Every structure is written in C-alpha cells, then in structure tokens.
mmCIF file of C-alpha atoms and ligand atoms in Angstrom:
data_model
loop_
_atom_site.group_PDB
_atom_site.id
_atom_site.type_symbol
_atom_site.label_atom_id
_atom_site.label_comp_id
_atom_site.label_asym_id
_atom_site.label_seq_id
_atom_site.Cartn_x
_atom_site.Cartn_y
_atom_site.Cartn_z
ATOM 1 C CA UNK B 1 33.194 28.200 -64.577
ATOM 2 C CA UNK B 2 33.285 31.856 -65.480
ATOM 3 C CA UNK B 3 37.243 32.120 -65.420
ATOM 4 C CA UNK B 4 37.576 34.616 -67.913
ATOM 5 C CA UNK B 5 35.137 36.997 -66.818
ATOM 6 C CA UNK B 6 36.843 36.650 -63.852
ATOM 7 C CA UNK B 7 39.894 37.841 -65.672
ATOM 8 C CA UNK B 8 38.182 40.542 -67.368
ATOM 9 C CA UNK B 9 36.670 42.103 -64.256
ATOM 10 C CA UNK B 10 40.154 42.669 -62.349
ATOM 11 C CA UNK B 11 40.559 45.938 -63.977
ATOM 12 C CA UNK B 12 36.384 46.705 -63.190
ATOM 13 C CA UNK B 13 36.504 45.530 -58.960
ATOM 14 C CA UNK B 14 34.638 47.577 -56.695
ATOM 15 C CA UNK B 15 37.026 49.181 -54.310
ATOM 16 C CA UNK B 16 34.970 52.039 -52.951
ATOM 17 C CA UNK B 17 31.861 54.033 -53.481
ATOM 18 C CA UNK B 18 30.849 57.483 -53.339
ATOM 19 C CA UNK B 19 26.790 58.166 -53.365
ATOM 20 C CA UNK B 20 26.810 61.628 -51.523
ATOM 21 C CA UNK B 21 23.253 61.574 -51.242
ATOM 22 C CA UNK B 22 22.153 58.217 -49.825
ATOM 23 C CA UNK B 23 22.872 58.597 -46.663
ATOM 24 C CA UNK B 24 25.575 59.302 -44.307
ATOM 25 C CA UNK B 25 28.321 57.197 -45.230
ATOM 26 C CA UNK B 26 30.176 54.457 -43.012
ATOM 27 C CA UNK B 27 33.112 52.552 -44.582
ATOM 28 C CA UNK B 28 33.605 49.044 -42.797
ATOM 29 C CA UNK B 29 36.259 46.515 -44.322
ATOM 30 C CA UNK B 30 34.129 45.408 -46.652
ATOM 31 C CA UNK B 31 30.677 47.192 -47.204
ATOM 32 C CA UNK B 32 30.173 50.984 -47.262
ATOM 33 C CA UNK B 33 27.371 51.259 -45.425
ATOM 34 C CA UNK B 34 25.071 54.854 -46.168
ATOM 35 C CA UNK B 35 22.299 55.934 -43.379
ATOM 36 C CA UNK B 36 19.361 57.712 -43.976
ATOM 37 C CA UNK B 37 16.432 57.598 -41.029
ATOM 38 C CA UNK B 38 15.922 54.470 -40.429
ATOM 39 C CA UNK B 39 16.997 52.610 -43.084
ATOM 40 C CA UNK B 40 20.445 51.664 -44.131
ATOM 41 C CA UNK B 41 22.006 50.966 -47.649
ATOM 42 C CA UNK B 42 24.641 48.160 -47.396
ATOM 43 C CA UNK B 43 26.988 48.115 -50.358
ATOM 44 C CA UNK B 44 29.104 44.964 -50.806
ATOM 45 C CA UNK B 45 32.047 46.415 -52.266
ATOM 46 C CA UNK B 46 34.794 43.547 -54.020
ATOM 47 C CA UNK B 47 37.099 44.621 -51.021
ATOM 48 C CA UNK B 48 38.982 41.408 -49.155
ATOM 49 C CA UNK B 49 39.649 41.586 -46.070
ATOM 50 C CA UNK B 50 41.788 38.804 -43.699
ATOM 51 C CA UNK B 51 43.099 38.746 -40.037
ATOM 52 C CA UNK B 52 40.738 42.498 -40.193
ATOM 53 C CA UNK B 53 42.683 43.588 -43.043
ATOM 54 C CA UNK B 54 41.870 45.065 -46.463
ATOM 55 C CA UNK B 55 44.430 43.063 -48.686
ATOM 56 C CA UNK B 56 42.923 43.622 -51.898
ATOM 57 C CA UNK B 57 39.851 43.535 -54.297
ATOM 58 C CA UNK B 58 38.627 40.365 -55.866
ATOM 59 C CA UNK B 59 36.326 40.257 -59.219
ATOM 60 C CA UNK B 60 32.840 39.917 -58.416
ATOM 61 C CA UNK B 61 33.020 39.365 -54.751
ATOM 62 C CA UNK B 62 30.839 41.899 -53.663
ATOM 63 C CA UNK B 63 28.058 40.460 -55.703
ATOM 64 C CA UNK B 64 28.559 37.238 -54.923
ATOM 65 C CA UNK B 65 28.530 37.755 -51.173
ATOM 66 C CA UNK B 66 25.360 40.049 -51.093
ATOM 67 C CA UNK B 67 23.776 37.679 -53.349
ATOM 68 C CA UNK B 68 24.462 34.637 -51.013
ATOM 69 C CA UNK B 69 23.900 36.743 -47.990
ATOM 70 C CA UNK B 70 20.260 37.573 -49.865
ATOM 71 C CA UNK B 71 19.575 33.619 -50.761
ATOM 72 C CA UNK B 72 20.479 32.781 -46.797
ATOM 73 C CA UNK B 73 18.211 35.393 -45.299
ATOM 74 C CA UNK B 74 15.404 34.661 -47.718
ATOM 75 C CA UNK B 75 15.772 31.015 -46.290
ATOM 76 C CA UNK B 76 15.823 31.421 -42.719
ATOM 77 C CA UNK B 77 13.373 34.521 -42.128
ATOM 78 C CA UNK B 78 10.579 32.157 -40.739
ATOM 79 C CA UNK B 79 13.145 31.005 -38.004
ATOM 80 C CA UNK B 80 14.485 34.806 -36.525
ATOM 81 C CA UNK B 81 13.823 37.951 -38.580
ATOM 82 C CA UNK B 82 16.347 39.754 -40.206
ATOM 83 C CA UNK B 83 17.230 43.510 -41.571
ATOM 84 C CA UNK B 84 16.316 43.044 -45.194
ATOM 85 C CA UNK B 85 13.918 45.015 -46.580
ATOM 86 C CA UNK B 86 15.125 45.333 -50.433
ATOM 87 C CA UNK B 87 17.601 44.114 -53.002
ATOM 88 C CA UNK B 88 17.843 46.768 -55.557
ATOM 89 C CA UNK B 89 21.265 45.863 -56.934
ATOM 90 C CA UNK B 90 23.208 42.702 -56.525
ATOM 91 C CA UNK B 91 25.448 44.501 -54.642
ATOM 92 C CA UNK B 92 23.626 46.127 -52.622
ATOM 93 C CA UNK B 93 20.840 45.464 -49.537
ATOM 94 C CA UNK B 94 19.124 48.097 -48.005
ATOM 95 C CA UNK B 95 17.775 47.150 -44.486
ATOM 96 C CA UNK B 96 16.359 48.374 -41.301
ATOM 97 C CA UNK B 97 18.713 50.107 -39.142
ATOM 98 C CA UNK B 98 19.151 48.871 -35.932
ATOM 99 C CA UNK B 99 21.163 48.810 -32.725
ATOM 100 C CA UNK B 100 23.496 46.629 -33.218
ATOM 101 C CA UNK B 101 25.378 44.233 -30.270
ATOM 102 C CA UNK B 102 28.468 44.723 -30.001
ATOM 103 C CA UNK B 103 29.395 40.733 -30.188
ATOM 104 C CA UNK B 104 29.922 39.263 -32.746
ATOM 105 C CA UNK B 105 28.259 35.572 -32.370
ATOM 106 C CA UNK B 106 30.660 32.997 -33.526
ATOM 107 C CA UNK B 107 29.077 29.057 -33.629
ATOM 108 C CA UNK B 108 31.374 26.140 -34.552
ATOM 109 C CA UNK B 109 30.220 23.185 -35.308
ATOM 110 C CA UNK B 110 33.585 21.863 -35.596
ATOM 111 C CA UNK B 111 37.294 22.430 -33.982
ATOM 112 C CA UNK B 112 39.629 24.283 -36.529
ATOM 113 C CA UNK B 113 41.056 27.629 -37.562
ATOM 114 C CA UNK B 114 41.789 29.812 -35.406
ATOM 115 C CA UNK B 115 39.817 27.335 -32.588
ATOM 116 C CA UNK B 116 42.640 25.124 -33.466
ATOM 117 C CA UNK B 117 45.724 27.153 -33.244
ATOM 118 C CA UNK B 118 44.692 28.763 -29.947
ATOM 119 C CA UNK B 119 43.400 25.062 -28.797
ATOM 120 C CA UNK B 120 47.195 23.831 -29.728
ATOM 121 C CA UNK B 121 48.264 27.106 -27.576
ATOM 122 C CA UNK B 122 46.706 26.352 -24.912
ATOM 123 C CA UNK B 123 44.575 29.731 -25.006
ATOM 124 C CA UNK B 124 41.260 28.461 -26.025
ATOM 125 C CA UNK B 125 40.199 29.040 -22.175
ATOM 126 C CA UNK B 126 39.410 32.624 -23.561
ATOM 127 C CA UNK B 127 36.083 31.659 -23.987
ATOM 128 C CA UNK B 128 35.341 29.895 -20.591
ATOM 129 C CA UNK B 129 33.758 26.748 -22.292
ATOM 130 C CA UNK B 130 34.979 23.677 -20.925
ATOM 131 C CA UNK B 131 36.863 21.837 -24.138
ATOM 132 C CA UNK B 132 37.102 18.754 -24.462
ATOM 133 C CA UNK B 133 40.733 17.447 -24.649
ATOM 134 C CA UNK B 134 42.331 15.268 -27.096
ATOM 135 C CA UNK B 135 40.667 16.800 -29.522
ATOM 136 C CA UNK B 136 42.156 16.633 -33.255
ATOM 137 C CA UNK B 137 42.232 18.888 -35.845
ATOM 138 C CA UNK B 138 38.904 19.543 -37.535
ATOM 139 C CA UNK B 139 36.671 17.190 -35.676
ATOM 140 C CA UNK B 140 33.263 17.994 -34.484
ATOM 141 C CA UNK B 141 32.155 19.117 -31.632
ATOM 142 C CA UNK B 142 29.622 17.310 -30.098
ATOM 143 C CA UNK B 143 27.303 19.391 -30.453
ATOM 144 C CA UNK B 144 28.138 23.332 -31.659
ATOM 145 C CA UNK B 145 29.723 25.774 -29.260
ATOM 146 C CA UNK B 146 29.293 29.664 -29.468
ATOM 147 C CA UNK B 147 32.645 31.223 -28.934
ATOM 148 C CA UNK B 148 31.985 35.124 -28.667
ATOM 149 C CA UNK B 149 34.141 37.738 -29.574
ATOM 150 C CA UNK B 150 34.133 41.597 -29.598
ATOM 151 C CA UNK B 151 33.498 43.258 -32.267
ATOM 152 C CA UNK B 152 37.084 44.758 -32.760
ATOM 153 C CA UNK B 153 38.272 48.694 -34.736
ATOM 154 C CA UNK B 154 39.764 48.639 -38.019
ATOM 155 C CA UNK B 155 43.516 46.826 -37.657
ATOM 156 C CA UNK B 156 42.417 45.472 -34.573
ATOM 157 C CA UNK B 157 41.492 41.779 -33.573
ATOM 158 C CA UNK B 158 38.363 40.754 -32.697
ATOM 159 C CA UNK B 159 39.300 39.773 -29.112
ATOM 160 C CA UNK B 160 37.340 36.586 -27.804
ATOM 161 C CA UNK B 161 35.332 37.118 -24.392
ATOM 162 C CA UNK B 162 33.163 34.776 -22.005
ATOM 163 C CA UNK B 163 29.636 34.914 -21.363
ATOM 164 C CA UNK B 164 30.486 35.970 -17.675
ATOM 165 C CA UNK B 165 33.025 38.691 -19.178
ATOM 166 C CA UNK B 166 30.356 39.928 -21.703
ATOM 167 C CA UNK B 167 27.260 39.860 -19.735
ATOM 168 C CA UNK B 168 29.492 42.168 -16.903
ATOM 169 C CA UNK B 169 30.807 44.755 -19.265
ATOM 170 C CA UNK B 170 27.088 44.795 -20.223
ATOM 171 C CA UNK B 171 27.396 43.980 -24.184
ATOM 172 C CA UNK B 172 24.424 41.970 -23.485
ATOM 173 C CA UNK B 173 21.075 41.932 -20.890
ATOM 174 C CA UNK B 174 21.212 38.057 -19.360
ATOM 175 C CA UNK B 175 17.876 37.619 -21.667
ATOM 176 C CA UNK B 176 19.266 39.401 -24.456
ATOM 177 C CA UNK B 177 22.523 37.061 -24.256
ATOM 178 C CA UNK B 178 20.035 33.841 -24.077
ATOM 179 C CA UNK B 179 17.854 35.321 -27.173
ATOM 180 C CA UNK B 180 21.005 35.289 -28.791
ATOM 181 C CA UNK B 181 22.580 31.847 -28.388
ATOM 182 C CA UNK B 182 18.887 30.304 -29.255
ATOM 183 C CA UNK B 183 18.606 32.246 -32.050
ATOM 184 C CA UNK B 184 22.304 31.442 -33.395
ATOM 185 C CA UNK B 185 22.003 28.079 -32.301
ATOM 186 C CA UNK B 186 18.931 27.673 -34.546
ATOM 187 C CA UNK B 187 20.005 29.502 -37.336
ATOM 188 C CA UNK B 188 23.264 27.294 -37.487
ATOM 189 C CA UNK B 189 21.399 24.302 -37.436
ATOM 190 C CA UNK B 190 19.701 25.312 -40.548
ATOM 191 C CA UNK B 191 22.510 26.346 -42.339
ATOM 192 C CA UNK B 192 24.313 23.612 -41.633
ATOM 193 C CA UNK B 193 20.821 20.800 -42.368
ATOM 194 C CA UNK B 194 21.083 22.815 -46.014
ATOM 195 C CA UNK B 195 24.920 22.317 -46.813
ATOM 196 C CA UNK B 196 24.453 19.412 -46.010
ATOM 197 C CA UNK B 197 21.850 18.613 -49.086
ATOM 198 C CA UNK B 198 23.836 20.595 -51.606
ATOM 199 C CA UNK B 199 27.544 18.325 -50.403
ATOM 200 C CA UNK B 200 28.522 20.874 -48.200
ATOM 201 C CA UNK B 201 29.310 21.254 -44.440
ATOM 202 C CA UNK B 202 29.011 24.513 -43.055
ATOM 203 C CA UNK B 203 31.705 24.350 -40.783
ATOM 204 C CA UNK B 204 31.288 27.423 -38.286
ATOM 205 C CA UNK B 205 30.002 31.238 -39.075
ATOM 206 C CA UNK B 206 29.744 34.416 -37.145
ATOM 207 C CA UNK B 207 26.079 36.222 -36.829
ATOM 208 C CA UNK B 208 25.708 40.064 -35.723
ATOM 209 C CA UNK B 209 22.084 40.979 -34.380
ATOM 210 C CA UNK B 210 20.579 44.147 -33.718
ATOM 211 C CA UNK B 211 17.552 45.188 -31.856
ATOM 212 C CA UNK B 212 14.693 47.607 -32.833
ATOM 213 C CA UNK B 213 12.755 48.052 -30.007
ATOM 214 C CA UNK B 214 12.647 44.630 -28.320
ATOM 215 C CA UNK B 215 12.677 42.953 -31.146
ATOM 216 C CA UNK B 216 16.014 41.256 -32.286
ATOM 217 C CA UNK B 217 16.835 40.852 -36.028
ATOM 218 C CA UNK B 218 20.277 39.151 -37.707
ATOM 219 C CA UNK B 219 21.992 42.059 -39.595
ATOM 220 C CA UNK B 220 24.914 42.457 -41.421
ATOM 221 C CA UNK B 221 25.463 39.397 -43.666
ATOM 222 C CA UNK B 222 24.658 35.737 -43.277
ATOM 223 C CA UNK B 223 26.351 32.148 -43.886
ATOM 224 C CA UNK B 224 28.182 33.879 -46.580
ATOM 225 C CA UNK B 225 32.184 32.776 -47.211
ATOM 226 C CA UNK B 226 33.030 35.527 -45.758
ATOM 227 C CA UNK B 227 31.398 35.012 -42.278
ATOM 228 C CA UNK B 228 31.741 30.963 -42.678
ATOM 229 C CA UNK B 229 33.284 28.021 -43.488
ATOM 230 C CA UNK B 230 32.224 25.402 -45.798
ATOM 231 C CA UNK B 231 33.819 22.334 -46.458
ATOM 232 C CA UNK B 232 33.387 19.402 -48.834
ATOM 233 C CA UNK B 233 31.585 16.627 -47.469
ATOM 234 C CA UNK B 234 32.261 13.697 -49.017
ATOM 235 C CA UNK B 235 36.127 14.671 -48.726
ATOM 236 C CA UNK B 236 35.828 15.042 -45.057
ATOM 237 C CA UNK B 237 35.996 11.500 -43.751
ATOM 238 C CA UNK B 238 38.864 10.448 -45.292
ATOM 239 C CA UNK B 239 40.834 13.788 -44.978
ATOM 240 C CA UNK B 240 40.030 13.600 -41.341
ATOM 241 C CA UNK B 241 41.400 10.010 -41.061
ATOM 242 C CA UNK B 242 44.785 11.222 -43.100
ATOM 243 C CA UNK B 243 45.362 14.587 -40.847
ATOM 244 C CA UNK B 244 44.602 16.471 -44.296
ATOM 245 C CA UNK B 245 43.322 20.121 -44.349
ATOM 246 C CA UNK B 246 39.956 19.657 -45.373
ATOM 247 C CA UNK B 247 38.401 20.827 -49.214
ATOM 248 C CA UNK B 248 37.632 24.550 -48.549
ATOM 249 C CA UNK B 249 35.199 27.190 -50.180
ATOM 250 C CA UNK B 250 35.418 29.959 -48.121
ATOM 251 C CA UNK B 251 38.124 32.575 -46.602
ATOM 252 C CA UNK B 252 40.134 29.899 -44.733
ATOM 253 C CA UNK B 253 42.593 29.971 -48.630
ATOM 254 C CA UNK B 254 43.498 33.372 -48.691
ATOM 255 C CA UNK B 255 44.336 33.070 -44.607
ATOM 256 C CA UNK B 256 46.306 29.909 -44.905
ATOM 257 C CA UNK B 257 47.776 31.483 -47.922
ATOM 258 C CA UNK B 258 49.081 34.449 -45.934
ATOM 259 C CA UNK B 259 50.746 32.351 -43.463
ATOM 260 C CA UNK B 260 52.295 29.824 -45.918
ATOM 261 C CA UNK B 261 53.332 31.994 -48.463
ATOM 262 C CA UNK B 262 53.556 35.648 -46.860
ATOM 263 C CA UNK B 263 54.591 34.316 -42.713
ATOM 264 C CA UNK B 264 51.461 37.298 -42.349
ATOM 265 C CA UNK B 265 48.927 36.783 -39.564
ATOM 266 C CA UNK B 266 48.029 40.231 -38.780
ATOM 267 C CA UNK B 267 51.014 41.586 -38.218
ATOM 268 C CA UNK B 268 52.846 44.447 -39.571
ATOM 269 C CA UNK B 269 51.900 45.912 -43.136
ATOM 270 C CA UNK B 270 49.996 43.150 -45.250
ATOM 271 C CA UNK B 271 51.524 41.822 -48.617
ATOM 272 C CA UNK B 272 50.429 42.369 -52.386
ATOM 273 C CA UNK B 273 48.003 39.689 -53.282
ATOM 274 C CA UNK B 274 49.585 38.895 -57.212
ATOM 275 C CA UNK B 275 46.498 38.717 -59.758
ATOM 276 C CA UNK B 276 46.520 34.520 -59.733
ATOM 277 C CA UNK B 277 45.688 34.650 -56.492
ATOM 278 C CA UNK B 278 42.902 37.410 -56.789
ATOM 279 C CA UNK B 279 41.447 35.355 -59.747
ATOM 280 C CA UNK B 280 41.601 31.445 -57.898
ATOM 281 C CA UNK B 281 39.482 33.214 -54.638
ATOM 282 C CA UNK B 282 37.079 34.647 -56.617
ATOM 283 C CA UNK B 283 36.774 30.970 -57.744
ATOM 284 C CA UNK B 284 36.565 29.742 -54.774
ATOM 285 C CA UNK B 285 33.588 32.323 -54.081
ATOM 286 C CA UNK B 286 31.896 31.529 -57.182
ATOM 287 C CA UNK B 287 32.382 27.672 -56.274
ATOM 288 C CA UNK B 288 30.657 28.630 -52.745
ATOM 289 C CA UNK B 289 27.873 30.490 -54.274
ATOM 290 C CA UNK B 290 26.749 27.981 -56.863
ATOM 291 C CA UNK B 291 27.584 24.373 -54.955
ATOM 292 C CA UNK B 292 25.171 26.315 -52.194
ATOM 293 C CA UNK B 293 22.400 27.824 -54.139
ATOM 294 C CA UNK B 294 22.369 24.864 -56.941
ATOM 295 C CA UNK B 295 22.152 27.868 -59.752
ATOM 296 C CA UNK B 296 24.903 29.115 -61.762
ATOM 297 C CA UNK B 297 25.826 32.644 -62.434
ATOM 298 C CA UNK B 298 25.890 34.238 -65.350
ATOM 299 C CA UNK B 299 29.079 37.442 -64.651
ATOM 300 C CA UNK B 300 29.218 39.920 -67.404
ATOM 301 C CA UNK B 301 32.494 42.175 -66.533
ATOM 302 C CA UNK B 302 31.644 45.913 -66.284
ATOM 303 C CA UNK B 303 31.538 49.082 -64.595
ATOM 304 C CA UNK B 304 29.751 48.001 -60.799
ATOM 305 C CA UNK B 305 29.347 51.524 -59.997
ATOM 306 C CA UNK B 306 27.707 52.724 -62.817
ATOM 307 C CA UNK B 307 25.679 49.875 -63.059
ATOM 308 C CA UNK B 308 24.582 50.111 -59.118
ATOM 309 C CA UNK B 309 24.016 54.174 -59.545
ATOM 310 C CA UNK B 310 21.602 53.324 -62.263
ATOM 311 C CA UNK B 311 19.612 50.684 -60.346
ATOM 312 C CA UNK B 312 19.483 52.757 -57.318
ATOM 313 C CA UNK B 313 17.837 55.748 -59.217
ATOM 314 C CA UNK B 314 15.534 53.124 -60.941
ATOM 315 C CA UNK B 315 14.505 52.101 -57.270
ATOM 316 C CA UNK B 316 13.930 55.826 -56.691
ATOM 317 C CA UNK B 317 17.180 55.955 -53.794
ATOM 318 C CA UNK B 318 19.067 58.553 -55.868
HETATM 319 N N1 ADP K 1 20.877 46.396 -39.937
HETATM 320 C C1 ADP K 1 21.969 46.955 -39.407
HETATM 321 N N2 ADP K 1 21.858 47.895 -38.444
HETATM 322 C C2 ADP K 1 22.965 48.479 -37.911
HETATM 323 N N3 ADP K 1 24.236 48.176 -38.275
HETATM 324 C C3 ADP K 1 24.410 47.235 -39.224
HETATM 325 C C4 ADP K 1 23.296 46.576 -39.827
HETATM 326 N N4 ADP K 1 23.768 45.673 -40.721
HETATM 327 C C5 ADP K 1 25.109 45.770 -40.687
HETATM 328 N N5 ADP K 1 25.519 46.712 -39.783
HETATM 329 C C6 ADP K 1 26.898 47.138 -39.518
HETATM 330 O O1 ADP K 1 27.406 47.698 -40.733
HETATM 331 C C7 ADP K 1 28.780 47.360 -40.936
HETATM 332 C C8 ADP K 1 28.934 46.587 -42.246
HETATM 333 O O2 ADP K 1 30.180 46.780 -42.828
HETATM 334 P P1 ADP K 1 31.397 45.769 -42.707
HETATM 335 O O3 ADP K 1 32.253 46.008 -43.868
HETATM 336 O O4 ADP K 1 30.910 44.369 -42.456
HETATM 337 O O5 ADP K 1 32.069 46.361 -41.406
HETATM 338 P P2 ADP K 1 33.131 45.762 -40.376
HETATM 339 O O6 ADP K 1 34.464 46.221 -40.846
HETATM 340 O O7 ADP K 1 32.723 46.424 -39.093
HETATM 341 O O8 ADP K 1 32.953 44.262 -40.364
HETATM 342 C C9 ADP K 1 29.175 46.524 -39.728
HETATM 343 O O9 ADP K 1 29.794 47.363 -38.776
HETATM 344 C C10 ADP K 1 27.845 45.998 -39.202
HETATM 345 O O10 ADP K 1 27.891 45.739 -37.832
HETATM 346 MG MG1 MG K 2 31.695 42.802 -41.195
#
C-alpha cells in the first residue's frame, strides 16, 4: 500500500479549481463541474463530503474516484449508455451534457445505513415500499429495492420520496420513471455479479441519469465509494451471524466515524477531520479501487492542478 505517498500528498489535495476558460463553472460537493455547449468537464476534486457536507480533502481521492467511476462506465456501456466521452486527466471526465433528473436513484441490495436507522425509526415508510419486518441489520433484501430520493441543495438532505410522490410532482414521465428502475436495476446487477468475482459485495449505490433527446444516459459518477457500498465477502456471513458491522471500503467509515467520535449527523457546523483520519480513508479508497479493478496504483505526490492544466492543454481544452 502506498501509505506514504499518501502522507506526502496531504499538503498537495485538490480542494478547488479555477480554469476560467473551460467553461462556465459549477461547484458541487465534490466535482467542479465547467460547461461549454454541449459538453461538460467534470473535475473530481480530493473534496469529502458526508451527511452533504464538505468535511475535508483526502490525498488522492479525486483520482481515485474518477478513475473507478471511468473503469465502471467502461464496463457497463453495452448495458445503458452513459455521458463519457473522454478521460484526459485522471481527474477529470469530460462528458455529454444532459438534462439531468432530478432523483437521485438509490438501489439496495441489502438493509443498512441509513435504511437501517430509519427502518429502526419506524420512518422507512418514506419510500412507500412495503418492508418486510423482522428484518436485521445488514441482511439482504430479497431481491434489491430502489429507494428514491431528491436530489437535495448544498447543506440540505437528500429527502426520500415515493414513486407516487415523484411521478405527481412530475420529476419523472410514468415511462421515464420505468426506464429508470430497469435501467438501475440492471446496472446494479452487474455491479454487484463483478464484486462479487473480485471478494466484494456491492452493497447498495445511487445512479443519476440524464436525457438528451429521448435518449437516457447514467451521468455523474458510477459504483464508485462515494456513491456505494462495498463490503467484504467472505467476512459477511459470520459478521452477520455475530450482529458485527460488516468489513467496509467505502464512505460508510468516515459517517460512522462522525457519529461515534464527533455525535455529528448533519447537524450544526461539521468537525475537523485530524490528518490520521484523512490518511486511513484515503486507504480505504485506495483499498476500494484496487480489490475492484484487480490493478494497483502507482501515486506519485504532486501538484494536481498543474498537472491537470497541462493535460488539458495537451488535449487541446485550454
Ligand atoms: N452528464 C451530465 N449532465 C448534466 N449534469 C451532470 C452530468 N454529470 C453530472 N452532472 C451533475 O454535475 C454535478 C456533479 O458534481 P457533484 O460534486 O457530484 O455535485 P452534487 O453536490 O450536486 O452531488 C451534479 O450536480 C450532477 O448531477
Ligand atoms: Mg454528486
């Protein structure tokens, strides 16, 4: 593992970028997205986000996400199209702009997070499925379940909503909505047929889609840590038996972290994330990328910026 280039690069994180003349610029929590026509340059900055907070920046992130987010799309284009159209930096995509829903398309194939603590609550009707009951911790659902939420502002929470609740406030067509869920639906099952040969489980994820035209096409980022969970799968029997929190690669740490160490869920201003912390995620991301790809990567610390300034002029962008 590439700890101390992980140490060397906390003084080197992408926290923002400025290209004036890419595009018009959007900042989101974690990419800052430029538009020009019809294309749009996604930048995967090293921000972290958690409960829709920016917390902090975390070495190599940015790369690592776009470059999982690349491997997943690459993967899964025969099954629904997506927004890519180039790769010209690690960090950064540039894809077709589209019109995006305003859902974001959450599939779980199993019940836990934030499932689970509104399922112990009581308020997992939200979503108008019909749970089963008795239900523990982290088992799987029968078969996956699409929980949709709104795609909330900065600060805000995404708020989850009901196919009936959706399809009236008109977020979706009724044949938009079932283009959706069959394209989610197959796209999990891929996902989660891969993990599955590289020791993984891919837990749950959340999809955005976007139309040009008629045609519908994932955007924004794909089966990456960020936007999933993955768990260990030949830990998951046995921690299941035991009522043990399951072996995690993904963003679930730095949540459960929060709560445990910080008592923040959201609420209030969020807490300094100390440098051991910043370092053992990044780990965690690393982990993610290379137990899902089956390559290692080879992280030289550095300036990001510089570095993706140059490769965009090489790609003629600048
Ligand atoms: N191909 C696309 N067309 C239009 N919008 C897109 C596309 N891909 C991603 N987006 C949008 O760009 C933004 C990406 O930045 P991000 O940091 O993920 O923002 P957010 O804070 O909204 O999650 C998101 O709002 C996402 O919906
Ligand atoms: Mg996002």
């Amino acid at each position: 593992m590439n700890t101390s280039a992980l140490h060397a690069q906390l003084p080197h994180t992408l926290r923002q970028t400025q290209f004036p003349t890419l595009g018009t610029r959007y900042q989101g929590k974690v990419r800052d997205t430029y538009r020009k026509g019809d294309r749009l340059f996604l930048v995967t900055t090293d921000r972290l986000s958690a409960f829709d907070h920016v917390l902090t920046t975390l070495p190599f992130k940015g790369e690592v996400l776009n470059r999982l987010a690349t491997f997943w799309f690459e993967r899964t284009k025969h099954i629904v199209p997506n927004h890519v159209l180039e790769v010209p930096d690690p960090n950064v995509t540039v894809a077709r702009a589209c019109e995006p829903f305003a859902i974001e398309m959450v599939v779980r194939g199993y019940l836990t997070g934030s499932l689970w603590r509104d399922y112990q609550k009581g308020t997992h009707t939200a979503y108008g499925l019909p749970f089963p009951s008795g239900l523990r911790k982290d088992e799987a659902f029968p078969e996956p379940v699409i929980t949709p939420s709104t795609k909330a502002q900065y600060g805000q929470h995404d708020e989850p909503i009901s196919e009936a609740e959706l399809l009236a406030r008109g977020l979706a067509s009724p044949r938009d909505w079932a283009r959706l869920c069959e394209a989610a639906k197959a796209l999990f099952a891929e996902g989660q047929r891969w993990a599955s040969t590289r020791g993984l489980i891919l837990v749950d994820t959340k999809y955005e889609f976007g139309k040009v035209g008629d045609d519908l096409y994932v955007i924004d980022e794909m089966h990456t840590p960020d936007s999933s969970r993955y768990w260990v799968a030949d830990e998951y029997a046995a921690r299941f038996a035991k009522g043990e929190d399951q072996r995690m690669l993904d963003k679930e740490n730095i949540r459960q972290w929060l709560i445990r160490e910080r008592n923040f869920s959201g609420q209030g201003t969020p807490p300094q994330i100390p440098d051991a912390v910043r370092v053992d995620l990044a780990e965690k991301y690393l982990a993610a990328y290379e137990r899902i790809t089956g390559t290692t990567l080879k992280l030289e610390a550095g300036d990001v910026h510089a570095r993706i300034e140059q490769n965009l002029r090489a790609a003629g962008h600048l």
